[in-house]
mmCIF file of C-alpha atoms in Angstrom:
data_model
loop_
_atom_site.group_PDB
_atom_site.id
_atom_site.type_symbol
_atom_site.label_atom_id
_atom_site.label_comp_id
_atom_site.label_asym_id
_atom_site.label_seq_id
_atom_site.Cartn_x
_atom_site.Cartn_y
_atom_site.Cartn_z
ATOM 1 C CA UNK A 1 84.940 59.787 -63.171
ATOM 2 C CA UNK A 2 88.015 57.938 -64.700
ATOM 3 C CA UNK A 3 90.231 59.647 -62.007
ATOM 4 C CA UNK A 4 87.752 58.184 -59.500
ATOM 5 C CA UNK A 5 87.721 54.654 -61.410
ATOM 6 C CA UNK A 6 91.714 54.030 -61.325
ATOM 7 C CA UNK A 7 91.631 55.428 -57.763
ATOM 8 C CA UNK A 8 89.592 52.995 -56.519
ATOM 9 C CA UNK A 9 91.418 50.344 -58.421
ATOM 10 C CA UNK A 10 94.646 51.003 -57.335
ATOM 11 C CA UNK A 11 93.381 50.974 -53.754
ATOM 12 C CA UNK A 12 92.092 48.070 -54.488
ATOM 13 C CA UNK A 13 95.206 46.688 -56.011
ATOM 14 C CA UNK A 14 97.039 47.792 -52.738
ATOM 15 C CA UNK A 15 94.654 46.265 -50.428
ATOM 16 C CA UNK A 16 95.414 42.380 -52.055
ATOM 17 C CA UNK A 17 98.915 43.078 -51.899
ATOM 18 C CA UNK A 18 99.349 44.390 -48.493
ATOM 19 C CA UNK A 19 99.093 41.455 -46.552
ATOM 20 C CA UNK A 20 102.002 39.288 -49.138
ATOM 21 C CA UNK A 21 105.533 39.183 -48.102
ATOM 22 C CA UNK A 22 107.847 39.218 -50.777
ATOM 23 C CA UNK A 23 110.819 37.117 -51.203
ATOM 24 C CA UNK A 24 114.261 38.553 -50.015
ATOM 25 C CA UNK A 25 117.552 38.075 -51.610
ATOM 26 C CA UNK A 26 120.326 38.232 -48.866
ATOM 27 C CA UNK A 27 124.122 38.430 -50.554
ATOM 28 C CA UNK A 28 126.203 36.932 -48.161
ATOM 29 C CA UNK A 29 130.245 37.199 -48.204
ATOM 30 C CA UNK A 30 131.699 33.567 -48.104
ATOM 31 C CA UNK A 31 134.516 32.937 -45.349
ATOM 32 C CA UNK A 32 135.313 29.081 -46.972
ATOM 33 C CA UNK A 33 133.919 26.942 -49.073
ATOM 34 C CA UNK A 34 135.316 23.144 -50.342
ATOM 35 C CA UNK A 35 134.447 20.782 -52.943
ATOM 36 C CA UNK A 36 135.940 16.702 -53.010
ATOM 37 C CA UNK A 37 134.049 15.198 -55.301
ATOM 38 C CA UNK A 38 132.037 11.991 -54.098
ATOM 39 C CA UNK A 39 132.879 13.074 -50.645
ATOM 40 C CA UNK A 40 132.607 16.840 -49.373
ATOM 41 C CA UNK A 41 130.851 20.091 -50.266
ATOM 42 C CA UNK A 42 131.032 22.918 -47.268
ATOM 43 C CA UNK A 43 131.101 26.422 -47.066
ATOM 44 C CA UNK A 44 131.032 28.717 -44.036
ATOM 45 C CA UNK A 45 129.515 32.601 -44.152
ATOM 46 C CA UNK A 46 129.702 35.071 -41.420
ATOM 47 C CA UNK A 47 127.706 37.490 -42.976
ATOM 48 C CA UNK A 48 127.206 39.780 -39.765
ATOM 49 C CA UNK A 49 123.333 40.255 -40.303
ATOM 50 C CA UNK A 50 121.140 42.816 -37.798
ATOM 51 C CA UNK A 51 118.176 39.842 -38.526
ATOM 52 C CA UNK A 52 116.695 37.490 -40.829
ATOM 53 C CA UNK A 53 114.128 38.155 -43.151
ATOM 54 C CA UNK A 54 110.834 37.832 -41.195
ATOM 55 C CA UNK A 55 109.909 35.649 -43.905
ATOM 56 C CA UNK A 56 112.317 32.984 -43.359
ATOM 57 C CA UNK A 57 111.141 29.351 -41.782
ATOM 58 C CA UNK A 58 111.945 26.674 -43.130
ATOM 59 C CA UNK A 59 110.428 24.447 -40.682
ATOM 60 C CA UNK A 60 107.553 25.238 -42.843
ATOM 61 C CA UNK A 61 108.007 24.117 -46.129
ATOM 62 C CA UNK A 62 111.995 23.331 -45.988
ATOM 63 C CA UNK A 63 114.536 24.653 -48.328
ATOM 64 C CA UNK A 64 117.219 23.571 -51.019
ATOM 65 C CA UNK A 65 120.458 24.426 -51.422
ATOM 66 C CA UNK A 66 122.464 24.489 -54.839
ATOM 67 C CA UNK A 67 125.812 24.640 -55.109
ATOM 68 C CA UNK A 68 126.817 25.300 -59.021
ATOM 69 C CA UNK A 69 130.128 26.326 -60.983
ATOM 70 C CA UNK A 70 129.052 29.384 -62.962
ATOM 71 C CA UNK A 71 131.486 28.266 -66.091
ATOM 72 C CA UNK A 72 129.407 24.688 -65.996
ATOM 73 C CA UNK A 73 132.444 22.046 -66.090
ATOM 74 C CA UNK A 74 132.200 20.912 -62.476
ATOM 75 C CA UNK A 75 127.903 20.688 -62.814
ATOM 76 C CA UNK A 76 125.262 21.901 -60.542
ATOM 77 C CA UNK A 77 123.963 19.538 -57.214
ATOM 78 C CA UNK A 78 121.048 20.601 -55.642
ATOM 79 C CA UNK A 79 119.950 18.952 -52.603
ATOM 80 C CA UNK A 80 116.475 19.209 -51.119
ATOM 81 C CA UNK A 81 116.234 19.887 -47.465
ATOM 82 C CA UNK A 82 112.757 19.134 -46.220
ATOM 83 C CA UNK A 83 111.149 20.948 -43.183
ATOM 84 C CA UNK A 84 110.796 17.681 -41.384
ATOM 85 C CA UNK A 85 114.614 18.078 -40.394
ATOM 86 C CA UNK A 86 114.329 22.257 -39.930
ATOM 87 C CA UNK A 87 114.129 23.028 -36.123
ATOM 88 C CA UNK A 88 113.797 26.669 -35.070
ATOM 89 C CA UNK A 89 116.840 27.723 -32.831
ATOM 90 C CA UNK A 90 116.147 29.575 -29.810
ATOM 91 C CA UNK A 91 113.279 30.512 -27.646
ATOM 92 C CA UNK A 92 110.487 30.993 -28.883
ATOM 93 C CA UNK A 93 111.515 28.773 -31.959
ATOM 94 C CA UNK A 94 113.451 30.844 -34.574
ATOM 95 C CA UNK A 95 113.876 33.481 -32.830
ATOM 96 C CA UNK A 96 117.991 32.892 -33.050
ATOM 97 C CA UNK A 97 117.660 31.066 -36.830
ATOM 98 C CA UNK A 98 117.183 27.709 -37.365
ATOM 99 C CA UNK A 99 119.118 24.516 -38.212
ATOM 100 C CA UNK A 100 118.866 21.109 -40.192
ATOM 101 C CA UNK A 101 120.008 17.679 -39.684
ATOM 102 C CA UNK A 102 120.294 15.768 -42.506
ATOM 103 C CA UNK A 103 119.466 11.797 -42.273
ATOM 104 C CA UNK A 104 123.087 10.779 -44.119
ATOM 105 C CA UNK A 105 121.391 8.510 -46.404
ATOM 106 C CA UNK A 106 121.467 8.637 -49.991
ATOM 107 C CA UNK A 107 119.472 11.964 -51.264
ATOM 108 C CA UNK A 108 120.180 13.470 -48.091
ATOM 109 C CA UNK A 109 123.717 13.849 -47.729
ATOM 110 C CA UNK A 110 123.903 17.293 -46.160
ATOM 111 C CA UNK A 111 124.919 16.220 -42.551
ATOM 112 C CA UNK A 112 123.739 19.980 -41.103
ATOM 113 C CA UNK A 113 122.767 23.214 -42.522
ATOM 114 C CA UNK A 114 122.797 26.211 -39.917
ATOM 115 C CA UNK A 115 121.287 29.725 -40.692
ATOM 116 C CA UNK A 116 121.624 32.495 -37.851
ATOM 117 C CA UNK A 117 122.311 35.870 -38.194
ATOM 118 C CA UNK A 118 125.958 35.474 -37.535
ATOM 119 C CA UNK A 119 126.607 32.730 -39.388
ATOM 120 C CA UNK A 120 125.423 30.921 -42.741
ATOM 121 C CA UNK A 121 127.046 27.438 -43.109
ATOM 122 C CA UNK A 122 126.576 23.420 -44.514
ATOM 123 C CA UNK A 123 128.108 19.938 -44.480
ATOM 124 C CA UNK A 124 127.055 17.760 -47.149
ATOM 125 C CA UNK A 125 128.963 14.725 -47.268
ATOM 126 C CA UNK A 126 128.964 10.921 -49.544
ATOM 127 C CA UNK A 127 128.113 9.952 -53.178
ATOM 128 C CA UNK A 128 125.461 12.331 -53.708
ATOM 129 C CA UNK A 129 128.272 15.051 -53.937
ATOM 130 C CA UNK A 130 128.338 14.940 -57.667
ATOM 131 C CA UNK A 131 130.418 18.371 -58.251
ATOM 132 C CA UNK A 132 133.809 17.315 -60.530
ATOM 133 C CA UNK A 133 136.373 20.032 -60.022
ATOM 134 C CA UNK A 134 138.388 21.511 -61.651
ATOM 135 C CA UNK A 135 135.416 24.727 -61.844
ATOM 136 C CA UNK A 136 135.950 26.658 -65.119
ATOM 137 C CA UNK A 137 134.046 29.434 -63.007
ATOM 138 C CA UNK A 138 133.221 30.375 -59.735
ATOM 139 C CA UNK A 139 130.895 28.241 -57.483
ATOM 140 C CA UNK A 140 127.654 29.821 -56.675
ATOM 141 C CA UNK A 141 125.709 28.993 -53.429
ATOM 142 C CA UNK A 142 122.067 29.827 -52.999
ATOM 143 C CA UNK A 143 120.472 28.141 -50.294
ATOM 144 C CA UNK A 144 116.469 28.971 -50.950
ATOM 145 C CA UNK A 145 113.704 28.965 -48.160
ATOM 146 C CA UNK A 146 111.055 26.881 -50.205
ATOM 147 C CA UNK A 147 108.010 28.601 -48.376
ATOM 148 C CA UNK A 148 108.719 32.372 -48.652
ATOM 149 C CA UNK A 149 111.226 32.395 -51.586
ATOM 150 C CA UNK A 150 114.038 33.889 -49.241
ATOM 151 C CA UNK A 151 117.631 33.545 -50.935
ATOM 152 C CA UNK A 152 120.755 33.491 -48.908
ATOM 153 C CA UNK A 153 123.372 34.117 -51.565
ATOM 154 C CA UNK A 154 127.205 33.242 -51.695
ATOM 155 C CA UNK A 155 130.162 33.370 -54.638
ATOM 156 C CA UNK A 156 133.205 31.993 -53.865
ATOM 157 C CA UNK A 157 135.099 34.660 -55.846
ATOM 158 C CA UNK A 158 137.881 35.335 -53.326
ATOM 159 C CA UNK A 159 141.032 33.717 -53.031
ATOM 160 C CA UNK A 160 141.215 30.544 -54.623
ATOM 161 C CA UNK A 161 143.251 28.005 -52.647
ATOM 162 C CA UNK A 162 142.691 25.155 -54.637
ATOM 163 C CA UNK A 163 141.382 24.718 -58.178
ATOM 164 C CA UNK A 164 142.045 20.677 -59.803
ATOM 165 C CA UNK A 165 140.668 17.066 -60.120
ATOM 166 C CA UNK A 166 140.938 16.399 -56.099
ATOM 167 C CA UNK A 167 139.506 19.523 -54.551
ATOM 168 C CA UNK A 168 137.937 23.082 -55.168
ATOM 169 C CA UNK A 169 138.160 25.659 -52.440
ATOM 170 C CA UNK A 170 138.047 29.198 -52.147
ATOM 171 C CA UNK A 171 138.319 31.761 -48.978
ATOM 172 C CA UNK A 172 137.363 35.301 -48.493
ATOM 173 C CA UNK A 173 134.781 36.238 -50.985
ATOM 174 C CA UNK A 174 132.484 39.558 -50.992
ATOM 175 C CA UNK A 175 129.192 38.939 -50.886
ATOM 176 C CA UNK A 176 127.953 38.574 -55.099
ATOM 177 C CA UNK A 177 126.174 41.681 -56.281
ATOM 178 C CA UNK A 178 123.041 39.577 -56.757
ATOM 179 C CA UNK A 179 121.802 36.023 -56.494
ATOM 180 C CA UNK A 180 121.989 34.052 -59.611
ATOM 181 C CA UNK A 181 118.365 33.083 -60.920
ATOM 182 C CA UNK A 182 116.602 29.911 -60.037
ATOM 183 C CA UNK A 183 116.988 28.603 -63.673
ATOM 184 C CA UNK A 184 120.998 29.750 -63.855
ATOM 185 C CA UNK A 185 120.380 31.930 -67.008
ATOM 186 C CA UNK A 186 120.361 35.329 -66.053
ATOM 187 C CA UNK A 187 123.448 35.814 -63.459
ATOM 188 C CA UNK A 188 125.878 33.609 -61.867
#
């Protein structure tokens, strides 16, 4: 009868869970990326993808992107892209990715955010770049899809072009063996 019992609950188990999509963590390499404080913050990924995760939208509940130095000296910015600004790229909508355009006004300062399976990029531009190189680590990317969890993933662990007061920029970094967590404290 216990056999019987755990059977049934595990079916049961399976049955709630079969319908839930789970949140994917895509490690992208990073072509470029460039930091000038109280002015710039780009990167560009070409990270050659077959698709997207069917779970990605974020015309649905928008997305953030954070852009942190994993030693902590330059700081963290996060930036909050709302769906409102998300449009769905191709036809029917999202079918080819999707891209944002940011308002340029303070709180909003990334100018346009593009995912698509062959490339990954941002602009964020103005005051609200608060990152103050020089990085005493590498800069992590994650830009999050707020609905479904999805992480796009970047380190800028390549080749380091640039490293002081005026400018941080790296080129040509594998993709990260893992995203860093939301909080920063298990893996940058």
């Amino acid at each position: 009868m216990r056999t019987l019992s755990r059977g049934i609950a595990l079916g049961a188990a399976l049955a709630v869970t079969a319908g839930v999509a789970f949140a994917v963590d895509t490690l992208i390499p990073l072509n470029i990326t460039m930091v000038k404080p109280g002015s710039l913050a780009k990167f560009v990924a070409k990270p050659g993808l077959v698709s997207l995760p069917g779970t990605t939208n974020p015309t649905v509940a928008g997305a953030t992107l954070r852009l942190k130095d994993s030693g902590g000296a330059a700081g963290t910015n996060t930036y909050t892209l709302p769906q409102i600004n998300w449009k769905g790229l191709g036809n029917p909508p999202g079918s080819k990715g999707f891209k944002y355009k940011g308002t340029k006004t303070p709180g909003d300062p990334c100018v346009v955010v593009i995912v698509k399976t062959n490339v990954i990029k941002a602009v964020c531009k103005g005051a609200d770049i608060t990152l103050t190189p020089p990085f005493s680590g590498t800069e992590g990317i994650t830009l999050r899809m707020v609905g479904s969890g999805d992480n796009y993933c970047a380190v800028a662990g390549g080749d380091i072009v640039k490293n002081d007061a005026t400018q941080f920029k790296a080129k040509q970094a594998p993709a990260p063996g893992a995203c860093a967590s939301p909080s920063g404290a298990f893996l940058n």
